[in-house]
XYZ file of C-alpha atoms in Angstrom:
586
model
C 93.968 5.412 -99.547
C 96.028 7.738 -97.705
C 93.065 8.671 -95.476
C 92.420 5.092 -94.088
C 96.012 4.665 -92.671
C 96.226 7.616 -91.600
C 92.708 7.181 -89.737
C 93.938 3.455 -89.104
C 96.704 4.140 -87.738
C 95.405 7.186 -85.414
C 92.905 4.581 -83.805
C 95.748 1.623 -83.330
C 97.836 4.471 -81.774
C 95.480 5.682 -79.596
C 94.056 2.304 -78.521
C 98.026 0.951 -78.151
C 98.426 3.691 -75.488
C 95.881 3.373 -73.984
C 96.734 -0.824 -74.171
C 99.874 -0.266 -72.956
C 99.515 1.914 -69.928
C 96.743 -0.561 -69.060
C 99.102 -3.068 -69.433
C 101.712 -1.319 -67.129
C 99.265 -0.879 -64.412
C 98.427 -4.354 -64.646
C 101.708 -5.969 -64.818
C 102.810 -3.298 -61.707
C 100.023 -4.814 -59.892
C 100.471 -8.085 -60.827
C 104.110 -7.555 -59.807
C 103.513 -5.849 -56.647
C 100.773 -8.475 -55.534
C 103.082 -11.582 -56.118
C 106.010 -9.613 -54.331
C 103.677 -8.721 -51.738
C 102.104 -12.631 -51.399
C 105.697 -13.911 -51.039
C 106.735 -11.573 -47.917
C 103.437 -12.119 -46.956
C 104.300 -16.108 -46.858
C 108.054 -15.785 -45.329
C 106.094 -13.615 -42.405
C 103.315 -16.365 -41.599
C 105.899 -18.487 -41.331
C 107.911 -16.374 -39.280
C 105.196 -15.877 -37.148
C 104.420 -19.308 -36.674
C 107.497 -19.904 -35.054
C 107.746 -16.626 -32.787
C 104.626 -18.221 -31.579
C 105.627 -21.569 -31.444
C 108.613 -19.864 -29.471
C 106.225 -18.122 -27.030
C 104.352 -20.536 -26.129
C 107.505 -23.503 -25.090
C 108.577 -20.248 -22.885
C 105.473 -20.076 -21.352
C 104.616 -23.452 -20.873
C 107.896 -24.178 -19.333
C 107.707 -21.072 -17.219
C 110.847 -19.500 -18.331
C 110.654 -16.256 -17.604
C 110.143 -17.059 -14.105
C 113.010 -19.329 -13.974
C 114.995 -17.471 -16.443
C 116.406 -20.824 -18.084
C 116.414 -19.177 -21.802
C 119.140 -21.319 -22.712
C 116.078 -23.963 -22.679
C 115.171 -22.599 -26.258
C 118.339 -24.456 -27.729
C 116.682 -27.814 -27.661
C 113.119 -25.954 -29.257
C 115.423 -24.479 -32.211
C 117.055 -27.972 -32.702
C 113.429 -29.323 -33.032
C 112.356 -26.624 -35.932
C 111.858 -27.671 -40.091
C 113.449 -24.426 -40.770
C 117.004 -23.948 -41.070
C 119.161 -21.481 -40.256
C 116.924 -19.631 -37.854
C 118.111 -16.745 -35.713
C 115.354 -16.562 -32.878
C 116.155 -13.833 -30.127
C 114.064 -13.080 -27.074
C 114.058 -9.366 -25.750
C 112.563 -8.290 -23.060
C 110.237 -4.683 -22.682
C 113.131 -2.851 -21.653
C 115.245 -3.782 -24.862
C 117.524 -6.355 -23.263
C 118.724 -9.580 -24.549
C 117.722 -12.322 -22.791
C 118.363 -14.859 -25.701
C 119.912 -15.197 -28.947
C 120.174 -19.037 -30.512
C 123.134 -17.203 -33.565
C 124.898 -15.768 -30.469
C 126.432 -18.265 -27.550
C 127.365 -14.953 -25.492
C 123.841 -13.288 -25.367
C 124.256 -12.023 -22.175
C 126.989 -9.381 -23.411
C 124.880 -8.419 -26.344
C 123.634 -4.526 -26.657
C 120.632 -3.157 -25.676
C 117.938 -4.150 -28.581
C 115.293 -1.404 -27.406
C 116.658 0.676 -30.751
C 116.457 -1.789 -33.245
C 113.778 -0.828 -36.222
C 112.092 -4.038 -36.187
C 111.567 -3.792 -32.398
C 109.988 -0.198 -32.414
C 107.957 -1.169 -35.311
C 106.478 -4.264 -33.322
C 105.709 -1.939 -30.195
C 103.630 0.157 -32.573
C 102.102 -2.812 -34.628
C 101.282 -6.315 -34.841
C 104.622 -6.990 -35.726
C 107.463 -5.457 -37.205
C 109.789 -6.478 -40.083
C 113.464 -5.274 -41.388
C 116.288 -6.600 -43.847
C 119.981 -5.101 -42.210
C 123.075 -6.653 -41.243
C 123.488 -7.332 -37.880
C 125.529 -5.374 -35.412
C 126.353 -8.366 -33.495
C 127.425 -11.073 -36.130
C 127.297 -8.808 -39.200
C 125.336 -10.697 -41.255
C 122.434 -9.705 -43.364
C 119.419 -10.628 -42.058
C 115.364 -10.920 -42.989
C 114.107 -10.049 -39.166
C 110.688 -10.374 -38.215
C 109.389 -8.924 -34.204
C 106.726 -10.018 -32.290
C 105.063 -8.322 -29.440
C 103.853 -10.791 -27.212
C 102.485 -9.822 -23.481
C 106.284 -9.953 -21.486
C 108.848 -10.057 -24.322
C 109.693 -9.613 -27.729
C 110.566 -12.143 -29.848
C 112.284 -12.065 -33.092
C 112.800 -14.479 -35.484
C 115.330 -13.455 -38.591
C 116.884 -15.493 -41.515
C 120.204 -15.172 -43.184
C 119.353 -12.620 -45.996
C 120.642 -14.633 -48.248
C 120.089 -15.014 -52.280
C 117.962 -17.734 -52.141
C 115.855 -15.375 -49.570
C 116.203 -12.704 -52.072
C 115.058 -14.792 -55.095
C 112.258 -16.318 -53.027
C 110.750 -12.703 -52.518
C 111.136 -11.723 -55.949
C 107.539 -12.298 -58.047
C 108.427 -14.923 -60.561
C 109.454 -13.958 -63.862
C 107.764 -16.584 -65.771
C 104.259 -15.661 -64.501
C 105.096 -12.469 -65.448
C 106.510 -13.737 -69.052
C 103.015 -15.706 -69.128
C 101.462 -12.114 -68.459
C 103.080 -10.377 -71.156
C 102.552 -12.690 -73.744
C 98.449 -12.893 -73.125
C 98.933 -9.267 -73.532
C 100.834 -9.080 -76.380
C 98.252 -11.936 -78.442
C 95.701 -9.036 -76.729
C 97.271 -6.384 -79.264
C 97.502 -8.314 -82.216
C 93.839 -8.961 -81.628
C 93.340 -5.437 -80.639
C 95.005 -4.682 -84.298
C 93.150 -6.974 -85.833
C 89.568 -5.107 -84.149
C 90.751 -2.022 -84.877
C 92.251 -2.330 -88.288
C 88.785 -3.322 -89.562
C 86.724 -1.263 -87.149
C 89.200 1.319 -89.012
C 88.034 0.465 -92.455
C 84.584 0.830 -91.186
C 84.659 4.374 -89.798
C 87.055 5.683 -92.699
C 84.240 4.104 -95.444
C 81.535 6.147 -93.206
C 83.661 8.819 -93.442
C 84.304 8.935 -97.129
C 80.721 8.128 -97.498
C 79.674 11.222 -95.785
C 82.100 13.611 -97.501
C 80.231 12.336 -100.473
C 77.071 13.477 -99.809
C 78.066 16.707 -101.264
C 78.137 15.314 -104.706
C 74.939 13.623 -105.110
C 76.756 10.753 -106.948
C 76.349 7.383 -106.769
C 79.250 5.962 -103.709
C 80.926 2.120 -103.549
C 83.012 1.127 -101.051
C 83.416 -2.525 -99.846
C 82.634 -2.357 -95.716
C 84.447 -5.039 -93.798
C 82.075 -7.803 -92.023
C 81.422 -6.733 -88.820
C 78.904 -4.991 -87.119
C 79.802 -1.382 -88.350
C 80.916 -2.401 -91.584
C 77.021 -4.094 -91.624
C 75.583 -1.199 -90.384
C 77.459 1.089 -92.831
C 76.719 -0.806 -96.056
C 73.029 -0.962 -94.715
C 73.057 3.086 -94.505
C 75.230 2.867 -98.225
C 72.165 0.923 -99.701
C 69.721 2.872 -98.640
C 71.902 5.924 -99.452
C 72.138 5.101 -103.311
C 68.669 3.811 -103.170
C 67.365 6.797 -102.263
C 69.594 8.761 -104.299
C 68.748 6.494 -107.251
C 64.937 7.594 -106.543
C 65.621 10.701 -106.310
C 67.194 11.022 -109.619
C 64.747 9.147 -111.042
C 62.089 11.805 -109.589
C 64.444 14.331 -110.900
C 64.369 12.862 -114.321
C 60.431 12.523 -114.236
C 60.388 16.084 -112.857
C 62.403 17.489 -115.861
C 60.233 15.246 -118.391
C 57.270 17.090 -116.737
C 58.740 20.489 -117.259
C 59.792 19.662 -120.552
C 56.307 17.991 -121.623
C 54.806 21.127 -119.953
C 56.621 23.432 -122.001
C 56.344 21.222 -125.312
C 52.854 21.421 -124.831
C 50.642 24.357 -127.032
C 48.684 25.202 -124.310
C 49.731 27.690 -121.826
C 50.046 26.314 -118.185
C 50.641 27.810 -114.811
C 50.700 26.578 -111.246
C 50.000 28.551 -108.209
C 50.261 27.825 -104.406
C 47.342 28.374 -101.916
C 48.311 31.793 -101.192
C 48.586 32.790 -105.505
C 51.759 32.554 -105.353
C 53.201 31.266 -108.998
C 54.861 27.911 -108.505
C 55.808 27.090 -112.474
C 54.688 28.022 -115.760
C 55.336 27.388 -119.265
C 56.468 29.678 -122.242
C 53.047 29.826 -124.149
C 51.357 31.030 -121.180
C 53.506 34.042 -120.893
C 53.140 34.371 -124.726
C 49.214 34.088 -124.538
C 49.121 36.440 -121.781
C 51.012 39.157 -123.747
C 48.580 38.459 -126.511
C 45.416 38.860 -124.768
C 46.388 42.024 -123.118
C 48.863 43.557 -125.542
C 51.453 44.608 -122.783
C 54.841 43.115 -122.878
C 56.255 43.776 -118.783
C 53.412 41.205 -117.314
C 54.661 38.400 -115.450
C 52.954 35.300 -115.120
C 52.439 35.931 -111.293
C 50.479 39.603 -112.615
C 47.429 37.128 -113.887
C 45.046 37.617 -111.893
C 44.918 41.430 -112.135
C 44.712 41.593 -115.805
C 40.906 42.777 -116.317
C 40.534 39.688 -119.065
C 41.053 37.143 -115.833
C 38.593 38.623 -113.619
C 36.521 35.977 -113.846
C 39.104 33.442 -112.768
C 39.971 35.367 -109.911
C 35.727 35.494 -108.568
C 35.783 31.700 -109.533
C 38.738 31.296 -107.120
C 37.790 33.631 -104.342
C 34.647 31.318 -104.208
C 36.287 28.014 -104.650
C 38.907 28.444 -102.440
C 36.821 29.647 -99.146
C 34.235 26.774 -99.958
C 36.192 24.163 -100.732
C 36.275 21.659 -97.192
C 35.559 18.004 -98.787
C 38.542 16.225 -99.463
C 38.663 14.970 -102.780
C 36.717 17.922 -103.771
C 37.979 19.732 -107.206
C 36.711 22.612 -108.767
C 37.231 23.814 -112.041
C 35.616 26.428 -114.640
C 36.144 27.317 -118.140
C 35.572 30.016 -120.334
C 36.434 31.869 -123.697
C 37.913 35.069 -124.070
C 38.912 36.730 -127.765
C 41.220 39.475 -128.563
C 42.662 40.655 -131.762
C 40.617 38.210 -133.760
C 42.427 35.339 -131.396
C 40.202 33.012 -129.569
C 41.584 31.419 -126.246
C 39.983 28.638 -124.056
C 41.178 29.784 -119.979
C 40.544 26.627 -117.798
C 41.274 27.004 -113.868
C 41.239 24.534 -111.653
C 41.579 23.927 -107.663
C 42.898 20.985 -106.079
C 42.020 19.800 -103.382
C 45.130 20.735 -101.053
C 44.169 24.527 -102.333
C 46.657 24.268 -105.120
C 45.267 25.571 -108.546
C 46.454 25.600 -112.280
C 45.422 27.840 -114.726
C 45.468 26.634 -118.685
C 45.354 29.152 -121.385
C 44.557 27.181 -124.568
C 44.505 28.896 -128.178
C 41.465 28.128 -129.977
C 41.923 30.447 -132.660
C 42.136 27.806 -135.818
C 39.266 25.203 -134.034
C 36.906 28.283 -133.467
C 37.530 29.992 -136.779
C 36.954 26.427 -138.687
C 34.029 26.436 -136.343
C 33.054 29.613 -138.002
C 33.772 28.495 -141.521
C 31.947 25.423 -141.028
C 28.905 27.456 -140.321
C 29.457 29.791 -143.046
C 30.122 26.352 -145.458
C 26.822 25.284 -144.249
C 25.088 28.393 -144.482
C 26.713 28.567 -148.543
C 26.032 24.928 -149.069
C 22.433 25.618 -148.474
C 22.249 28.891 -150.306
C 23.716 27.278 -153.354
C 21.342 24.176 -153.213
C 18.537 26.391 -152.715
C 18.999 27.948 -156.309
C 19.532 25.053 -158.192
C 16.301 22.965 -156.157
C 14.291 26.438 -156.422
C 14.826 26.165 -160.054
C 14.129 22.813 -160.523
C 11.327 23.014 -158.862
C 10.015 26.047 -160.792
C 9.887 24.318 -163.899
C 9.027 21.367 -162.637
C 5.529 23.308 -161.196
C 5.226 25.450 -164.741
C 5.084 22.127 -166.482
C 2.571 20.673 -163.985
C 0.288 23.723 -163.908
C 0.532 24.019 -167.749
C -0.657 20.629 -169.151
C -0.936 22.297 -172.526
C 1.863 24.146 -173.086
C 3.481 23.644 -176.527
C 6.434 21.053 -177.583
C 8.496 23.662 -177.796
C 8.442 25.636 -174.594
C 7.866 21.912 -172.509
C 11.416 21.298 -174.124
C 13.140 24.321 -173.181
C 11.580 23.815 -169.697
C 13.158 20.280 -169.596
C 16.329 21.548 -170.524
C 16.642 24.045 -167.935
C 15.451 21.530 -165.397
C 18.242 19.340 -166.154
C 20.707 21.572 -166.405
C 19.486 22.563 -162.738
C 20.472 19.113 -161.542
C 23.561 19.137 -163.122
C 24.712 22.036 -161.435
C 23.562 20.536 -158.427
C 25.096 17.015 -159.179
C 28.786 19.217 -159.647
C 28.346 20.865 -156.457
C 27.200 17.898 -154.808
C 30.685 16.223 -156.169
C 32.874 19.377 -155.214
C 31.703 19.178 -151.578
C 32.269 15.605 -151.585
C 35.698 15.855 -152.778
C 36.569 18.751 -150.530
C 35.387 17.010 -147.557
C 37.556 13.661 -148.841
C 40.618 15.506 -148.747
C 40.335 16.932 -145.876
C 39.340 14.059 -144.066
C 40.758 10.869 -145.753
C 43.500 12.484 -147.378
C 45.042 8.971 -146.685
C 42.413 6.888 -149.446
C 44.218 8.298 -152.276
C 46.594 6.448 -153.869
C 49.800 7.748 -155.248
C 51.309 6.433 -159.064
C 53.348 8.168 -161.618
C 51.914 10.830 -163.452
C 52.619 12.712 -166.643
C 51.721 15.931 -166.484
C 51.876 16.522 -170.244
C 49.571 13.815 -170.566
C 47.082 15.661 -168.408
C 47.588 19.172 -169.791
C 46.655 17.580 -173.038
C 43.319 16.103 -172.119
C 42.425 18.797 -170.094
C 42.617 21.143 -172.924
C 40.420 18.537 -175.454
C 37.883 18.473 -173.046
C 37.528 22.278 -173.221
C 38.568 22.272 -176.894
C 35.123 23.605 -178.218
C 34.559 26.374 -175.637
C 38.373 27.863 -176.154
C 37.444 27.801 -180.205
C 34.217 29.942 -179.047
C 35.641 32.000 -177.082
C 38.699 32.620 -179.728
C 41.282 31.507 -176.728
C 44.964 29.643 -177.235
C 46.439 27.743 -175.227
C 50.436 27.394 -175.079
C 51.754 24.416 -172.563
C 55.403 24.519 -172.551
C 55.572 20.468 -170.494
C 58.540 18.040 -171.652
C 57.523 14.471 -171.257
C 60.031 13.896 -168.575
C 57.665 16.199 -165.801
C 56.385 13.099 -164.006
C 55.115 13.626 -160.673
C 54.244 11.401 -157.625
C 50.232 11.956 -156.566
C 46.787 11.324 -157.211
C 45.866 11.097 -160.988
C 42.380 12.083 -160.086
C 43.279 15.136 -158.240
C 46.032 16.256 -160.085
C 43.503 16.315 -163.763
C 41.136 18.337 -160.761
C 44.009 21.006 -160.313
C 44.212 21.881 -163.915
C 40.702 21.189 -164.651
C 39.697 23.782 -162.747
C 41.972 26.167 -163.237
C 41.860 25.752 -167.115
C 37.769 26.219 -166.556
C 38.362 29.303 -164.080
C 40.513 31.217 -166.890
C 38.189 29.812 -170.000
C 35.189 31.169 -168.312
C 36.321 34.527 -166.346
C 39.437 35.772 -168.083
C 37.799 36.940 -170.985
C 37.984 36.216 -175.252
C 40.678 36.378 -177.232
C 43.201 35.670 -174.155
C 45.935 32.980 -174.250
C 46.515 30.210 -171.158
C 50.023 29.583 -170.556
C 50.962 26.509 -168.850
C 54.975 26.030 -167.854
C 56.930 24.459 -165.652
C 59.107 27.367 -164.327
C 61.653 25.825 -161.532
C 62.620 22.344 -160.838
C 64.560 20.946 -158.074
C 65.195 17.305 -156.197
C 62.061 17.120 -154.779
C 59.519 19.367 -156.254
C 58.664 21.141 -160.085
C 57.295 24.041 -159.572
C 54.531 24.887 -162.313
C 53.148 28.132 -163.598
C 49.204 28.520 -164.372
C 48.553 31.608 -166.280
C 46.247 33.907 -168.480
C 46.473 37.479 -170.137
C 42.941 38.224 -169.634
C 41.055 40.919 -166.833
C 42.307 39.009 -164.160
C 41.436 39.460 -160.793
C 41.508 42.736 -158.268
C 44.132 42.804 -155.802
C 41.769 43.108 -153.028
C 40.286 40.195 -154.184
C 43.465 37.338 -154.484
C 43.601 36.850 -150.579
C 40.634 35.406 -151.253
C 39.938 33.615 -154.184
C 40.773 30.024 -152.632
C 37.999 30.307 -150.175
C 35.273 28.173 -150.575
C 31.857 30.026 -152.453
C 34.202 32.475 -152.736
C 33.002 35.474 -155.488
C 34.434 38.752 -156.788
C 30.691 39.228 -157.891
C 27.651 37.196 -156.565
C 26.695 36.338 -159.613
C 30.109 35.353 -161.118
C 29.866 31.215 -160.587
C 26.030 30.579 -161.496
C 26.268 32.702 -164.914
C 28.840 30.620 -165.677
C 27.650 27.437 -164.506
C 30.772 26.875 -161.721
C 30.246 25.896 -157.753
C 32.013 28.636 -156.779
C 34.479 25.476 -155.027
C 37.226 24.818 -157.911
C 39.788 26.739 -156.694
C 39.266 25.472 -153.061
C 39.775 21.950 -154.461
C 42.811 22.927 -156.355
C 44.427 24.308 -153.233
C 43.731 21.406 -150.825
C 44.393 18.740 -153.541
C 48.159 20.597 -153.977
C 48.090 20.872 -150.098
C 47.530 17.043 -149.707
C 50.946 16.568 -152.193
C 53.244 18.120 -149.559
C 53.197 21.196 -152.226
C 52.562 25.104 -152.207
C 50.068 27.182 -154.109
C 49.599 31.069 -154.647
C 47.927 33.987 -156.670
C 49.351 37.123 -158.604
C 48.392 39.344 -161.132
C 50.403 39.820 -164.081
C 52.073 42.846 -164.813
C 50.634 42.901 -168.048
C 46.847 42.058 -167.227
C 45.902 38.554 -166.145
C 46.299 36.417 -163.543
C 49.199 33.581 -162.366
C 48.639 31.018 -160.162
C 52.055 29.208 -158.744
C 52.168 25.650 -157.234
C 54.690 23.125 -156.817
C 54.109 18.931 -157.308
C 56.329 16.370 -155.829
C 58.696 14.396 -158.710
C 58.745 10.873 -159.098
C 62.045 9.930 -158.070
């Protein structure tokens, strides 16, 4: 507010000073012009009288007769009162004076100021006291051919007032200027507000914040308001672009891919965190910067592509791209390079280790499935061919081969069911419905399923599961977990072993289970891989026991589907222990 008043006051003072100066000049000029006009009017009137007197003298041949007294009769006829008419010859001798009866005795007037002026110009005027009468006169002298004729009026208050400019006129002019000054004040005030608003706006530009002010409704105010509107729109657009830029950078940094943008001169413009990380993982060097990427041997293919693409890129809208895979230390990466039509380019590094390993696993799994299917199919085929080629086979042998063929088809069915279950867990996890599952009952049912096998191997099951151990899960999958763990122990732990099942811990979300046996155990080197599909400690282990090689893989995937965890370890006293968690039913 102080800034606004200061500028307005300075502007008002400047314009007021200029206005006052101009007003004084104009008033002075008008006053002088008015005064000159009145003097000119008086002079014209006196000159007319002088000309009348001169014409009278010439008409009556007074210079020849010397009868200058006749002029008295003319003076009486003149409409002007109190005029003093004097006739002076060229030598200064007074020939006639209407106000002095004894004019012949008057002194020589050649030295009178008005006579001197009239001799050198058209006429001469002066205000002075008469040396003859002692009165103040306004004199006007005019030189004619044979004499000077001087006309004078008594310089009294009336004449003095007549010669002065009329004050009323000056007052009117002054009032006009005061009104004009008031208008100037209003205009200056509004102009000052507009200019101050523009100044405040200019000072606020560095803050990059929206500016708000009310401009006056004049031309400058309209211009200022329009500029302010454009600025705020540009600032809003800039802020929106800045926000979008930050979102883009945040998005690029949140991507799992490493991405970097480069200029036409191969100078780095932007790179995200993953780009630097993947470069380090690929090369093993910690001191590399994203700008060093084109000097790395692993990216020689990218460098060669860029050299070719940048030298041949001419068509508008033409975009060049290359893509290839590299690997290092068991990690797989996909490298993409895209050259845009403005000759800038981007390099994208994607970690495809999981995808690539899944592909390898699927290849291995396909190979394993084919291998696992081949054995029972070949066995069934062999048994059937034997029966077909020996129709005279005795009844006992015939039944033996039929029984073996049925066993292999059962094994084939189990294998197909396990593969189907694994695929369903991995690809259609949402299709499994959850419910309240009592673990004590599940363990009891599973133990009963293996009762004959357990008894035949002189094994024992110790289950320490309370009735309140209730989980939220899919019942069939939970049965598969305990079924496969039980089958694994029964088949491989050895005779006379004890199987122990218990809850060793719990919290608000999970129950923590231990499933162990004190059998022959699993060698340490095999423990990390026991959950892999078709993995066998020895090549014939599963086949001899009738297993599919997928049991522990099903266990792990079923527990992971329930958001639990599972691990395996060798017990200090011998045997194997599986530790896993399952979600509680709240």
